Amino acid sequence: MTALPKSVEATKPSEGPKAINLALQGGGSHGAFTWGVLDRLLEDERLTFDGITATGAGSINAVVLADGLASGGRTTAKTHLETFWTRMSEIVLCVQPVSATPLVVYRLAFGSPRSFADVD
């Protein structure tokens, strides 16, 4: 077995927050799935966000996340993301009820105040 150079040897995890950079992808429904990942990252107080880059739907998440963090911190960012994606799912349902996304169907099935009967 070959010894690892000192620069590669395992080190003790650092104490305190770890700054991370995010690259958020586009692609329509990926935005809603990314919301779940961001929600989990916001729960981890060991993490801070140093930079965010994004494209397409990821750009929407990046702006909503950054606005929430700047205006009230982690809790506000979580609330802004939830509000945005909840409203987006309701809009999609009203515009194209036949092509409802899995998120919309889930919300309808598990307690959303709207139903298919409410769609004009």
PDB file of C-alpha atoms in Angstrom:
ATOM      1  CA  MET A   1       0.000   0.000   0.000  1.00  0.00           C
ATOM      2  CA  THR A   2       1.295   3.425  -0.954  1.00  0.00           C
ATOM      3  CA  ALA A   3       1.121   6.256   1.547  1.00  0.00           C
ATOM      4  CA  LEU A   4      -0.793   9.334   0.476  1.00  0.00           C
ATOM      5  CA  PRO A   5       1.062  12.638   0.226  1.00  0.00           C
ATOM      6  CA  LYS A   6       0.424  14.961   3.161  1.00  0.00           C
ATOM      7  CA  SER A   7      -1.700  17.241   0.968  1.00  0.00           C
ATOM      8  CA  VAL A   8      -4.113  14.349   0.254  1.00  0.00           C
ATOM      9  CA  GLU A   9      -4.280  12.788   3.710  1.00  0.00           C
ATOM     10  CA  ALA A  10      -7.641  12.876   5.431  1.00  0.00           C
ATOM     11  CA  THR A  11      -8.068  15.823   7.719  1.00  0.00           C
ATOM     12  CA  LYS A  12     -10.414  16.409  10.591  1.00  0.00           C
ATOM     13  CA  PRO A  13     -13.652  18.052   9.433  1.00  0.00           C
ATOM     14  CA  SER A  14     -13.525  21.767  10.052  1.00  0.00           C
ATOM     15  CA  GLU A  15     -15.538  23.271  12.847  1.00  0.00           C
ATOM     16  CA  GLY A  16     -18.016  25.984  11.978  1.00  0.00           C
ATOM     17  CA  PRO A  17     -19.866  26.779   8.774  1.00  0.00           C
ATOM     18  CA  LYS A  18     -18.810  25.486   5.364  1.00  0.00           C
ATOM     19  CA  ALA A  19     -19.280  27.832   2.432  1.00  0.00           C
ATOM     20  CA  ILE A  20     -20.636  26.161  -0.691  1.00  0.00           C
ATOM     21  CA  ASN A  21     -21.297  27.304  -4.243  1.00  0.00           C
ATOM     22  CA  LEU A  22     -24.404  26.176  -6.094  1.00  0.00           C
ATOM     23  CA  ALA A  23     -24.876  25.507  -9.807  1.00  0.00           C
ATOM     24  CA  LEU A  24     -28.588  25.145 -10.491  1.00  0.00           C
ATOM     25  CA  GLN A  25     -29.716  23.568 -13.756  1.00  0.00           C
ATOM     26  CA  GLY A  26     -32.629  24.512 -15.931  1.00  0.00           C
ATOM     27  CA  GLY A  27     -35.121  22.272 -17.601  1.00  0.00           C
ATOM     28  CA  GLY A  28     -38.671  23.049 -16.512  1.00  0.00           C
ATOM     29  CA  SER A  29     -39.691  20.531 -13.873  1.00  0.00           C
ATOM     30  CA  HIS A  30     -36.116  20.325 -12.566  1.00  0.00           C
ATOM     31  CA  GLY A  31     -36.863  23.627 -10.861  1.00  0.00           C
ATOM     32  CA  ALA A  32     -39.494  22.084  -8.604  1.00  0.00           C
ATOM     33  CA  PHE A  33     -37.242  19.158  -7.750  1.00  0.00           C
ATOM     34  CA  THR A  34     -34.383  21.551  -7.013  1.00  0.00           C
ATOM     35  CA  TRP A  35     -36.674  23.362  -4.567  1.00  0.00           C
ATOM     36  CA  GLY A  36     -36.635  20.224  -2.418  1.00  0.00           C
ATOM     37  CA  VAL A  37     -32.845  20.079  -2.449  1.00  0.00           C
ATOM     38  CA  LEU A  38     -32.549  23.775  -1.583  1.00  0.00           C
ATOM     39  CA  ASP A  39     -35.062  23.331   1.219  1.00  0.00           C
ATOM     40  CA  ARG A  40     -32.869  20.605   2.729  1.00  0.00           C
ATOM     41  CA  LEU A  41     -29.669  22.633   2.298  1.00  0.00           C
ATOM     42  CA  LEU A  42     -31.316  25.572   4.073  1.00  0.00           C
ATOM     43  CA  GLU A  43     -32.057  23.319   7.053  1.00  0.00           C
ATOM     44  CA  ASP A  44     -28.354  22.508   7.505  1.00  0.00           C
ATOM     45  CA  GLU A  45     -26.947  25.327   9.629  1.00  0.00           C
ATOM     46  CA  ARG A  46     -23.394  24.116   8.959  1.00  0.00           C
ATOM     47  CA  LEU A  47     -23.682  25.406   5.379  1.00  0.00           C
ATOM     48  CA  THR A  48     -23.459  28.939   4.043  1.00  0.00           C
ATOM     49  CA  PHE A  49     -23.940  29.976   0.427  1.00  0.00           C
ATOM     50  CA  ASP A  50     -20.978  31.706  -1.136  1.00  0.00           C
ATOM     51  CA  GLY A  51     -22.162  31.835  -4.736  1.00  0.00           C
ATOM     52  CA  ILE A  52     -25.001  30.724  -6.969  1.00  0.00           C
ATOM     53  CA  THR A  53     -24.988  30.287 -10.729  1.00  0.00           C
ATOM     54  CA  ALA A  54     -27.941  29.031 -12.703  1.00  0.00           C
ATOM     55  CA  THR A  55     -29.733  28.614 -15.992  1.00  0.00           C
ATOM     56  CA  GLY A  56     -33.403  28.362 -16.945  1.00  0.00           C
ATOM     57  CA  ALA A  57     -35.641  27.184 -14.100  1.00  0.00           C
ATOM     58  CA  GLY A  58     -32.564  27.127 -11.868  1.00  0.00           C
ATOM     59  CA  SER A  59     -32.333  30.899 -12.317  1.00  0.00           C
ATOM     60  CA  ILE A  60     -35.783  31.295 -10.803  1.00  0.00           C
ATOM     61  CA  ASN A  61     -34.730  29.275  -7.766  1.00  0.00           C
ATOM     62  CA  ALA A  62     -31.500  31.273  -7.514  1.00  0.00           C
ATOM     63  CA  VAL A  63     -33.325  34.614  -7.464  1.00  0.00           C
ATOM     64  CA  VAL A  64     -35.995  33.450  -4.994  1.00  0.00           C
ATOM     65  CA  LEU A  65     -33.321  31.881  -2.745  1.00  0.00           C
ATOM     66  CA  ALA A  66     -31.067  34.958  -2.833  1.00  0.00           C
ATOM     67  CA  ASP A  67     -33.987  37.308  -2.182  1.00  0.00           C
ATOM     68  CA  GLY A  68     -35.152  35.233   0.788  1.00  0.00           C
ATOM     69  CA  LEU A  69     -31.667  35.004   2.279  1.00  0.00           C
ATOM     70  CA  ALA A  70     -31.101  38.746   1.847  1.00  0.00           C
ATOM     71  CA  SER A  71     -34.467  39.812   3.223  1.00  0.00           C
ATOM     72  CA  GLY A  72     -34.755  37.520   6.228  1.00  0.00           C
ATOM     73  CA  GLY A  73     -32.358  34.595   6.246  1.00  0.00           C
ATOM     74  CA  ARG A  74     -32.902  30.861   5.941  1.00  0.00           C
ATOM     75  CA  THR A  75     -36.486  30.729   7.178  1.00  0.00           C
ATOM     76  CA  THR A  76     -37.564  33.491   4.808  1.00  0.00           C
ATOM     77  CA  ALA A  77     -35.764  31.807   1.909  1.00  0.00           C
ATOM     78  CA  LYS A  78     -37.586  28.529   2.646  1.00  0.00           C
ATOM     79  CA  THR A  79     -40.921  30.369   2.822  1.00  0.00           C
ATOM     80  CA  HIS A  80     -40.285  32.262  -0.433  1.00  0.00           C
ATOM     81  CA  LEU A  81     -39.373  29.064  -2.287  1.00  0.00           C
ATOM     82  CA  GLU A  82     -42.449  27.256  -0.987  1.00  0.00           C
ATOM     83  CA  THR A  83     -44.722  30.173  -1.844  1.00  0.00           C
ATOM     84  CA  PHE A  84     -43.301  30.507  -5.341  1.00  0.00           C
ATOM     85  CA  TRP A  85     -43.567  26.817  -6.254  1.00  0.00           C
ATOM     86  CA  THR A  86     -47.009  26.452  -4.662  1.00  0.00           C
ATOM     87  CA  ARG A  87     -48.339  29.391  -6.658  1.00  0.00           C
ATOM     88  CA  MET A  88     -46.614  28.161  -9.808  1.00  0.00           C
ATOM     89  CA  SER A  89     -48.293  24.765  -9.472  1.00  0.00           C
ATOM     90  CA  GLU A  90     -51.697  26.423  -9.084  1.00  0.00           C
ATOM     91  CA  ILE A  91     -51.120  28.609 -12.143  1.00  0.00           C
ATOM     92  CA  VAL A  92     -50.089  25.616 -14.243  1.00  0.00           C
ATOM     93  CA  LEU A  93     -53.233  23.775 -13.223  1.00  0.00           C
ATOM     94  CA  CYS A  94     -55.451  26.716 -14.194  1.00  0.00           C
ATOM     95  CA  VAL A  95     -53.727  27.220 -17.540  1.00  0.00           C
ATOM     96  CA  GLN A  96     -53.345  23.574 -18.596  1.00  0.00           C
ATOM     97  CA  PRO A  97     -55.286  21.212 -16.340  1.00  0.00           C
ATOM     98  CA  VAL A  98     -54.681  18.256 -18.676  1.00  0.00           C
ATOM     99  CA  SER A  99     -50.902  18.524 -18.324  1.00  0.00           C
ATOM    100  CA  ALA A 100     -50.757  18.995 -14.556  1.00  0.00           C
ATOM    101  CA  THR A 101     -47.285  18.383 -13.148  1.00  0.00           C
ATOM    102  CA  PRO A 102     -46.600  15.706 -10.536  1.00  0.00           C
ATOM    103  CA  LEU A 103     -46.229  18.472  -7.934  1.00  0.00           C
ATOM    104  CA  VAL A 104     -49.706  19.788  -8.721  1.00  0.00           C
ATOM    105  CA  VAL A 105     -51.228  16.321  -8.599  1.00  0.00           C
ATOM    106  CA  TYR A 106     -49.526  15.660  -5.255  1.00  0.00           C
ATOM    107  CA  ARG A 107     -50.824  18.912  -3.765  1.00  0.00           C
ATOM    108  CA  LEU A 108     -54.330  18.152  -4.995  1.00  0.00           C
ATOM    109  CA  ALA A 109     -54.221  14.669  -3.539  1.00  0.00           C
ATOM    110  CA  PHE A 110     -52.768  15.657  -0.166  1.00  0.00           C
ATOM    111  CA  GLY A 111     -54.549  18.695   1.107  1.00  0.00           C
ATOM    112  CA  SER A 112     -54.400  21.459  -1.445  1.00  0.00           C
ATOM    113  CA  PRO A 113     -57.432  23.725  -1.092  1.00  0.00           C
ATOM    114  CA  ARG A 114     -57.999  23.517  -4.861  1.00  0.00           C
ATOM    115  CA  SER A 115     -59.556  20.663  -6.766  1.00  0.00           C
ATOM    116  CA  PHE A 116     -60.129  19.909 -10.427  1.00  0.00           C
ATOM    117  CA  ALA A 117     -63.726  21.052  -9.912  1.00  0.00           C
ATOM    118  CA  ASP A 118     -62.429  24.558  -9.130  1.00  0.00           C
ATOM    119  CA  VAL A 119     -60.721  24.959 -12.515  1.00  0.00           C
ATOM    120  CA  ASP A 120     -62.626  27.206 -14.889  1.00  0.00           C
TER     121      ASP A 120
END
